[in-house]
mmCIF file of C-alpha atoms in Angstrom:
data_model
loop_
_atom_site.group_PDB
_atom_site.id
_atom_site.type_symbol
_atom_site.label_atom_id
_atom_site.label_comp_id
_atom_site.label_asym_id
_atom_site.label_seq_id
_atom_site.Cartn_x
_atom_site.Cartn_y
_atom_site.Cartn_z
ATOM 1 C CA UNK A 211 117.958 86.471 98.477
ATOM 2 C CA UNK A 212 115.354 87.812 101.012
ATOM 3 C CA UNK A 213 113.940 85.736 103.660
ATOM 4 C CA UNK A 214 110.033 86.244 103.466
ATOM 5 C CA UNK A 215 108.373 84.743 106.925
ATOM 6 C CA UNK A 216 106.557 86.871 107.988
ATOM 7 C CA UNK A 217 102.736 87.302 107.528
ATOM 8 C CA UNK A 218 101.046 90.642 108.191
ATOM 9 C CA UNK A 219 97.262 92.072 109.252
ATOM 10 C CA UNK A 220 95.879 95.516 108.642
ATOM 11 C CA UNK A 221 92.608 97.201 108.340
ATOM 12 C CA UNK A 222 90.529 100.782 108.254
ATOM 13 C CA UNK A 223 92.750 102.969 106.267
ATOM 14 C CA UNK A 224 89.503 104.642 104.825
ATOM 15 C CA UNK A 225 92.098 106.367 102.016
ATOM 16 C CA UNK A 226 89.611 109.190 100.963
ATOM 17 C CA UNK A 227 87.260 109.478 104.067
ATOM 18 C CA UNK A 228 86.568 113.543 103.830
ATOM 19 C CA UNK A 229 87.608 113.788 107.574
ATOM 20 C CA UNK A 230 91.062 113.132 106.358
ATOM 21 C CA UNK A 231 92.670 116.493 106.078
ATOM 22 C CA UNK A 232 95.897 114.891 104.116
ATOM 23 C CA UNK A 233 94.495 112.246 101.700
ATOM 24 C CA UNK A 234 97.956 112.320 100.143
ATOM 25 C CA UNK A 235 100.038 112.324 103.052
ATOM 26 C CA UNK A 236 97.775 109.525 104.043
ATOM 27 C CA UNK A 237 97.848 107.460 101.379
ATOM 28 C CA UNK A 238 101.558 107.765 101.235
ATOM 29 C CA UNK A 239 102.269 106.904 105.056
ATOM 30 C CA UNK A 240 100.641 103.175 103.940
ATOM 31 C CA UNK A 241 102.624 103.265 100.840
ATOM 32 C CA UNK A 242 105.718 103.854 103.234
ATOM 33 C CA UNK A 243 104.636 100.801 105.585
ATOM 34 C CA UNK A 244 104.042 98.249 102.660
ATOM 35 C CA UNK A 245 107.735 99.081 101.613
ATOM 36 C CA UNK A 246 109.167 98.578 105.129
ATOM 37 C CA UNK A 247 107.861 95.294 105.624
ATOM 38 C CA UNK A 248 108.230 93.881 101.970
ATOM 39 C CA UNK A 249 111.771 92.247 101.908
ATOM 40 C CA UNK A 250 110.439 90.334 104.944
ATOM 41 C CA UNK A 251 106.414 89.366 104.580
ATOM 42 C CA UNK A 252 105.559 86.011 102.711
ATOM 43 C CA UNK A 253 101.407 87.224 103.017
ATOM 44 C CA UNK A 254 99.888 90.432 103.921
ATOM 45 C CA UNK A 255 96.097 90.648 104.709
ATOM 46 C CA UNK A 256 93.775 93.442 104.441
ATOM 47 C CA UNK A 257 91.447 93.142 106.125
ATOM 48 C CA UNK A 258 88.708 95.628 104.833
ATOM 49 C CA UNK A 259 88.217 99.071 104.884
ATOM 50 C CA UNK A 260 91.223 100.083 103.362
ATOM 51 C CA UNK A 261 88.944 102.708 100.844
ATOM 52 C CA UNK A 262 86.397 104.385 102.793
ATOM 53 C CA UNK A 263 84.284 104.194 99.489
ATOM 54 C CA UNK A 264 84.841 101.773 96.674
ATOM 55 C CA UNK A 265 82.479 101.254 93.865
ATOM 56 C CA UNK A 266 83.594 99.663 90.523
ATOM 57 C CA UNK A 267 80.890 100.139 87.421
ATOM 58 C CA UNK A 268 81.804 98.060 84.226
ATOM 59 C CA UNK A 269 83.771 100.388 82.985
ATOM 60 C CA UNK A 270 85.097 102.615 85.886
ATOM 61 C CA UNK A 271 86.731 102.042 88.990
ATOM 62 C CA UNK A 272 87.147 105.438 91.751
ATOM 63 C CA UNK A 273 89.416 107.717 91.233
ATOM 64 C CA UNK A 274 92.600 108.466 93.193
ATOM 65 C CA UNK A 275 95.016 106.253 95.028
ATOM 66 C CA UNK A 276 97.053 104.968 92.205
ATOM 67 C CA UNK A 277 99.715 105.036 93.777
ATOM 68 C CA UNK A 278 98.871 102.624 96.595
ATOM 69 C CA UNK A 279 97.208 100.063 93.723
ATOM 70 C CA UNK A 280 100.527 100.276 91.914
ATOM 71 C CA UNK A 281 102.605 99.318 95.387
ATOM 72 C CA UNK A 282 99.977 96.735 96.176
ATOM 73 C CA UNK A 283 100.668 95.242 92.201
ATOM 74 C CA UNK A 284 104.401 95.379 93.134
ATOM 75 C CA UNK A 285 104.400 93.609 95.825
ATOM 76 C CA UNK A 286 102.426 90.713 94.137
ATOM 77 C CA UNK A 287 104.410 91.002 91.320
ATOM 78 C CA UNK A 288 107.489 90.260 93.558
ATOM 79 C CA UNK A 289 106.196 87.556 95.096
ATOM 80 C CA UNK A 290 104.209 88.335 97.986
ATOM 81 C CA UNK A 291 100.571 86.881 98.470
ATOM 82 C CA UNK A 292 98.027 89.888 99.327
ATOM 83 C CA UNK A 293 94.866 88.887 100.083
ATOM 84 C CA UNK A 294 91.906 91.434 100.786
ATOM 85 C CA UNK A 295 88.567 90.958 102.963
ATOM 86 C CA UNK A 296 85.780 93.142 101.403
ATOM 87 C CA UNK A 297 84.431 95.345 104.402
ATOM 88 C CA UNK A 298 81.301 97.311 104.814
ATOM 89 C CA UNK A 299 82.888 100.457 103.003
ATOM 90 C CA UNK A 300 84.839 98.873 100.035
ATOM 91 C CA UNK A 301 82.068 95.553 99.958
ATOM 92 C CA UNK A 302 81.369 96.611 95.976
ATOM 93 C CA UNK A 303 84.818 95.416 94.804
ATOM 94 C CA UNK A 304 84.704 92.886 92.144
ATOM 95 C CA UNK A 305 87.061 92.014 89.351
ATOM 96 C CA UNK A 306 89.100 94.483 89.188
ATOM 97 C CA UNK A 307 91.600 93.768 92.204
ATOM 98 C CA UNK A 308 91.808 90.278 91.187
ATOM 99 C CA UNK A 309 92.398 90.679 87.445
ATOM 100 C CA UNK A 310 94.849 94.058 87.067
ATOM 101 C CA UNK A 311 96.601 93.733 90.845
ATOM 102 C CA UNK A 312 96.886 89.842 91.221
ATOM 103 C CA UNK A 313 95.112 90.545 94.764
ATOM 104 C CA UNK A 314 93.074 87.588 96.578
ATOM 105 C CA UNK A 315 89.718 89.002 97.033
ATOM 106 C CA UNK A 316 87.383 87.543 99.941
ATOM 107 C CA UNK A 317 83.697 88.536 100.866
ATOM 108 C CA UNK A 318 82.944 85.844 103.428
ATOM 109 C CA UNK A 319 85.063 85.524 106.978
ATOM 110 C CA UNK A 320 87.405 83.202 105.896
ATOM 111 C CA UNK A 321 89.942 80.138 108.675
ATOM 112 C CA UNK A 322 93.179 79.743 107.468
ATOM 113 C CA UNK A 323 96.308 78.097 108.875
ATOM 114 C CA UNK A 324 99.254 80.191 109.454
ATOM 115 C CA UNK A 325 102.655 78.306 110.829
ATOM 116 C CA UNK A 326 100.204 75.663 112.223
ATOM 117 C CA UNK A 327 97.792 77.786 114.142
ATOM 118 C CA UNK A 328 94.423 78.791 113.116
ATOM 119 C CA UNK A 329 93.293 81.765 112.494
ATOM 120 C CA UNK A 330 89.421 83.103 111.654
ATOM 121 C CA UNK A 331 89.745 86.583 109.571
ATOM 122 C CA UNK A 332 87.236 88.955 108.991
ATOM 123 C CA UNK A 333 86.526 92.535 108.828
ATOM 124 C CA UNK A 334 83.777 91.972 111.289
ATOM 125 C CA UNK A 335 80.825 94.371 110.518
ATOM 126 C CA UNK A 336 78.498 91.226 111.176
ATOM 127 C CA UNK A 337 80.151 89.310 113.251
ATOM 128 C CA UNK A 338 77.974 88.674 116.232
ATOM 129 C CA UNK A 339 76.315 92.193 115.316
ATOM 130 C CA UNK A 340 72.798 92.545 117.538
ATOM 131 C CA UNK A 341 71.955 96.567 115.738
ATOM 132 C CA UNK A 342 69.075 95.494 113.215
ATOM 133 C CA UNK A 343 69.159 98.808 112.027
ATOM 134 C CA UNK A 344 73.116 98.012 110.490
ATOM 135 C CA UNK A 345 72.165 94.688 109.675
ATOM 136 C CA UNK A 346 69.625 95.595 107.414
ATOM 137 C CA UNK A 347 71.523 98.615 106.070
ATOM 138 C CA UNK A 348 74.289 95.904 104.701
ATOM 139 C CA UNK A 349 71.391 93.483 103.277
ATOM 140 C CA UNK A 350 70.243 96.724 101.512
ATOM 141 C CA UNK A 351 73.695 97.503 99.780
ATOM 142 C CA UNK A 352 74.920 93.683 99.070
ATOM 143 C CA UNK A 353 71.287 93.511 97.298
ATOM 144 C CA UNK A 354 72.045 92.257 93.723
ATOM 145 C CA UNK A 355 68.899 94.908 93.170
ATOM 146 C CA UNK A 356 71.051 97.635 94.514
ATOM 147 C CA UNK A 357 74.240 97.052 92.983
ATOM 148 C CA UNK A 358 72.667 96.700 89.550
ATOM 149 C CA UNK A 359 70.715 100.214 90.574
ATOM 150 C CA UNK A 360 73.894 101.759 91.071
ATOM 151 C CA UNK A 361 76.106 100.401 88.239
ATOM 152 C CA UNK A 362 72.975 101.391 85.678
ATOM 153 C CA UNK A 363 70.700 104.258 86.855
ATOM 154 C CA UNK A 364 73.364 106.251 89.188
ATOM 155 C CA UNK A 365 76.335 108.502 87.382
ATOM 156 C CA UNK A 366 79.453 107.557 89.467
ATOM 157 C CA UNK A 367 80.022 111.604 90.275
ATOM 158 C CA UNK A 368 76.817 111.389 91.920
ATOM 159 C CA UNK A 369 77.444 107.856 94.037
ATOM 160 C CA UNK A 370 80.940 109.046 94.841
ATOM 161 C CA UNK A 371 79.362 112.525 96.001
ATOM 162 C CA UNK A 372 76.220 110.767 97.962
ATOM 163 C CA UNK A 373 79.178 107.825 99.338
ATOM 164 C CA UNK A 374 81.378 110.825 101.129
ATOM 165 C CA UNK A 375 78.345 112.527 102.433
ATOM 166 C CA UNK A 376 77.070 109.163 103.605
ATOM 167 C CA UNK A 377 80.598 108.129 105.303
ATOM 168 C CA UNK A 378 80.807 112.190 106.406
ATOM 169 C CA UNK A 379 77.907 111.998 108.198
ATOM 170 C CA UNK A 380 78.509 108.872 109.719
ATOM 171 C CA UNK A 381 81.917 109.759 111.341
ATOM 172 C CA UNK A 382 80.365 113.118 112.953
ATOM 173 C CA UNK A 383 78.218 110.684 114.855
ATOM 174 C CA UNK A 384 81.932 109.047 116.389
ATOM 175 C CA UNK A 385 81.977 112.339 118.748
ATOM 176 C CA UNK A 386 83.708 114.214 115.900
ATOM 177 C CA UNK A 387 86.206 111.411 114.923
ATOM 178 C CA UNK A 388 87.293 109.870 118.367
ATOM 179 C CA UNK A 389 89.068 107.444 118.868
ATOM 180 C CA UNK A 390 86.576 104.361 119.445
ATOM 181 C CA UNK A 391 85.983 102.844 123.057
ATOM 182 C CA UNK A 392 86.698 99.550 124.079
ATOM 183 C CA UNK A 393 83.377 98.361 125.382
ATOM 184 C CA UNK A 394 84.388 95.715 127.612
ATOM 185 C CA UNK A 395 83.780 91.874 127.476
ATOM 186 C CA UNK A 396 80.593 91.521 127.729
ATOM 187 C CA UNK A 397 79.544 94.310 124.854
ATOM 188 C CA UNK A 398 82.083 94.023 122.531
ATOM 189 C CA UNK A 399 80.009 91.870 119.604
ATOM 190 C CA UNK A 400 83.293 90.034 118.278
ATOM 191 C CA UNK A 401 84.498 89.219 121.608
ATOM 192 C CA UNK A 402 81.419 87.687 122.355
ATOM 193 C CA UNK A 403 80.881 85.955 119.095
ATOM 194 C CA UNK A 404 84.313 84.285 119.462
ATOM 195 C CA UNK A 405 83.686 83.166 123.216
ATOM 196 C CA UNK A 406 81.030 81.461 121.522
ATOM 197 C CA UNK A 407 82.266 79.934 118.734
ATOM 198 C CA UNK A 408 82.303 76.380 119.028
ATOM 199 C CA UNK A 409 82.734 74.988 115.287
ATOM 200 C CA UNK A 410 86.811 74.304 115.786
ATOM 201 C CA UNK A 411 89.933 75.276 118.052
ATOM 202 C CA UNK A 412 90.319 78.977 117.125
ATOM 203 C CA UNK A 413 94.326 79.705 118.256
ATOM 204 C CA UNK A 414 93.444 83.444 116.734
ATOM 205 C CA UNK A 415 90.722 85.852 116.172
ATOM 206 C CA UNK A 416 91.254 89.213 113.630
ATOM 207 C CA UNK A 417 89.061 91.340 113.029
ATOM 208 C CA UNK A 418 89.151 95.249 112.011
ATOM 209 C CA UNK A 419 85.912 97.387 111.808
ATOM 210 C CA UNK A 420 85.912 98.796 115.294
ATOM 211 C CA UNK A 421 88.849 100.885 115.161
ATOM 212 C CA UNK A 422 89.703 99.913 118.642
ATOM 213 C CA UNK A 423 93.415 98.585 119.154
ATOM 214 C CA UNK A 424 92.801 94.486 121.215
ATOM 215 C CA UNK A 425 94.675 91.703 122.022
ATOM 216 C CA UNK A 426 92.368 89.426 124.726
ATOM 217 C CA UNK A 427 92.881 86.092 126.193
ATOM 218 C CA UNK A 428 89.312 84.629 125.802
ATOM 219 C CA UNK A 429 90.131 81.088 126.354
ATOM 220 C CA UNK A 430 92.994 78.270 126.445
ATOM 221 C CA UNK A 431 95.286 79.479 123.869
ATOM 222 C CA UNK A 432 92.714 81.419 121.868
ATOM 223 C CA UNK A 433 92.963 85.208 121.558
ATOM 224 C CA UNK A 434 90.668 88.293 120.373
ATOM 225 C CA UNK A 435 92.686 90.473 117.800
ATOM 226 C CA UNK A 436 90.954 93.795 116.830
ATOM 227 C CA UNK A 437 93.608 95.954 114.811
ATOM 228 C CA UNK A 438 92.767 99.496 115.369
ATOM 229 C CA UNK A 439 92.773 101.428 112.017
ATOM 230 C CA UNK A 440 95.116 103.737 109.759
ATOM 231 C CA UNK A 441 93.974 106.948 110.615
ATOM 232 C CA UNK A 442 94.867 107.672 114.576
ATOM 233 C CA UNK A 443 96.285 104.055 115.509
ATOM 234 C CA UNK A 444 98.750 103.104 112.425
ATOM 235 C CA UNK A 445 98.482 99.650 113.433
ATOM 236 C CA UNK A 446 98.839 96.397 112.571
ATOM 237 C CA UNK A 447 99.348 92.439 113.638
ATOM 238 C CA UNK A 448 102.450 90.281 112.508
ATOM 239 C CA UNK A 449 102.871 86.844 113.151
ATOM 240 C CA UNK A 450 106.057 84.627 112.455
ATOM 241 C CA UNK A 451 106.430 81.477 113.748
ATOM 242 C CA UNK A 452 102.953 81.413 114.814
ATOM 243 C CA UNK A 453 103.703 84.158 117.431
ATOM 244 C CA UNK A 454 101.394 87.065 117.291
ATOM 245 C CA UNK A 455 101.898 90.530 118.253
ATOM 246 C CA UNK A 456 100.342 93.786 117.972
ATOM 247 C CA UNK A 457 102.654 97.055 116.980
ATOM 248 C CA UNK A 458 102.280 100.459 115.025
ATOM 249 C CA UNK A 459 104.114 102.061 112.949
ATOM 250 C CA UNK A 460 106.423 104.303 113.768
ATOM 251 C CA UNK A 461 107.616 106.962 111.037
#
């Protein structure tokens, strides 16, 4: 009989980013992970990311990474609750994770209790964000308008094609794929935004996005988690007993 208790945190695999010289290798490092931990993790969130472009049309969903889908159905076939937090890369998933993998499927930042502590989740592409310019770029794309555009007047060769050019383009910008900067305190948007959060005692704070590995003390037992990512990090959070810790993964 296995003894699930522990709950785990991940985000920013982008499986299928072109800056990715392995895609395969890469996809199959995660797969490796999710069957470390799964005779001993009760709940794994992830949270966002995890395709660096994810569109699903009626009909079609993207092609590739079958493999991971089928580990992530395993897993909830076997028992273990996987919930996943859209994020500004994969934010056009619909149905399809919830109805063929049994996944939990969240668009909103979501508090949760975890071995009696509280925890606020979210990919964090608008949390506390101040750039207009990205703000208004993720209005654009969540725009019922938009996603109707896409699923009816667009082929999906052509989004795919236009998606990795898009995310290509972006990353080149990163000082050719660097690893991101902490900014410090007083610039880092989701520290800030959970300093001032004042709706409820917060015990934890996880967030991906930023691709920037964090674990700060912002106030009485309340801390800042940012997870890094699955491309130069290979990190993740685990918590068991309401303890929280940062690690990576280590082949």
């Amino acid at each position: 009989m296995t003894n699930r208790t522990k709950t785990y945190f991940l985000s920013d695999a982008h499986l299928g980013a072109p800056y990715i010289k392995d895609s395969k290798a890469h996809e199959k490092r995660l797969i490796r992970f999710l069957d470390k931990i799964k005779d001993d993790a009760k709940t794994i969130y992830l949270l966002g990311d995890i395709f660096d472009y994810w569109y699903e049309y009626k009909h079609v969903i993207p092609k590739g990474f079958v493999r991971f889908q089928a580990k992530l159905a395993e897993l909830v076939d076997n028992g273990i609750e996987i919930h996943y937090f859209g994020g500004n890369h994969d934010m056009w998933i619909f149905g399809y994770f919830e109805e063929e993998l049994g996944i939990i499927l969240h668009h909103k930042p979501k508090t949760i209790t975890i071995d009696g502590k509280t925890f606020f989740l979210a990919h964090g592409e608008d949390i506390g964000i101040e750039d207009w310019k990205f703000k208004f770029l993720l209005k654009v794309f969540r725009s019922p308008i938009v996603r109707w555009a896409f699923s009816n007047l667009i082929h999906p060769d052509l989004s795919m094609s236009l998606a990795k050019k898009w995310s290509g383009n972006s990353r080149k910008k990163n000082a050719d794929n660097e690893t991101a900067k902490y900014m410090g305190e007083d610039k880092e948007f989701m520290v800030k935004f959970a300093k001032a959060y004042d709706k409820e005692h917060i015990d934890y704070f996880i967030f991906g996005h930023r691709h920037i590995l964090l674990d700060l003390m912002i106030k009485k037992n309340s801390r800042v988690i940012i997870l890094g990512d699955w491309i130069s990090h290979f990190s993740y959070a685990i918590v068991e007993d309401g303890n929280l810790s940062l690690r990576d993964d280590e082949q």
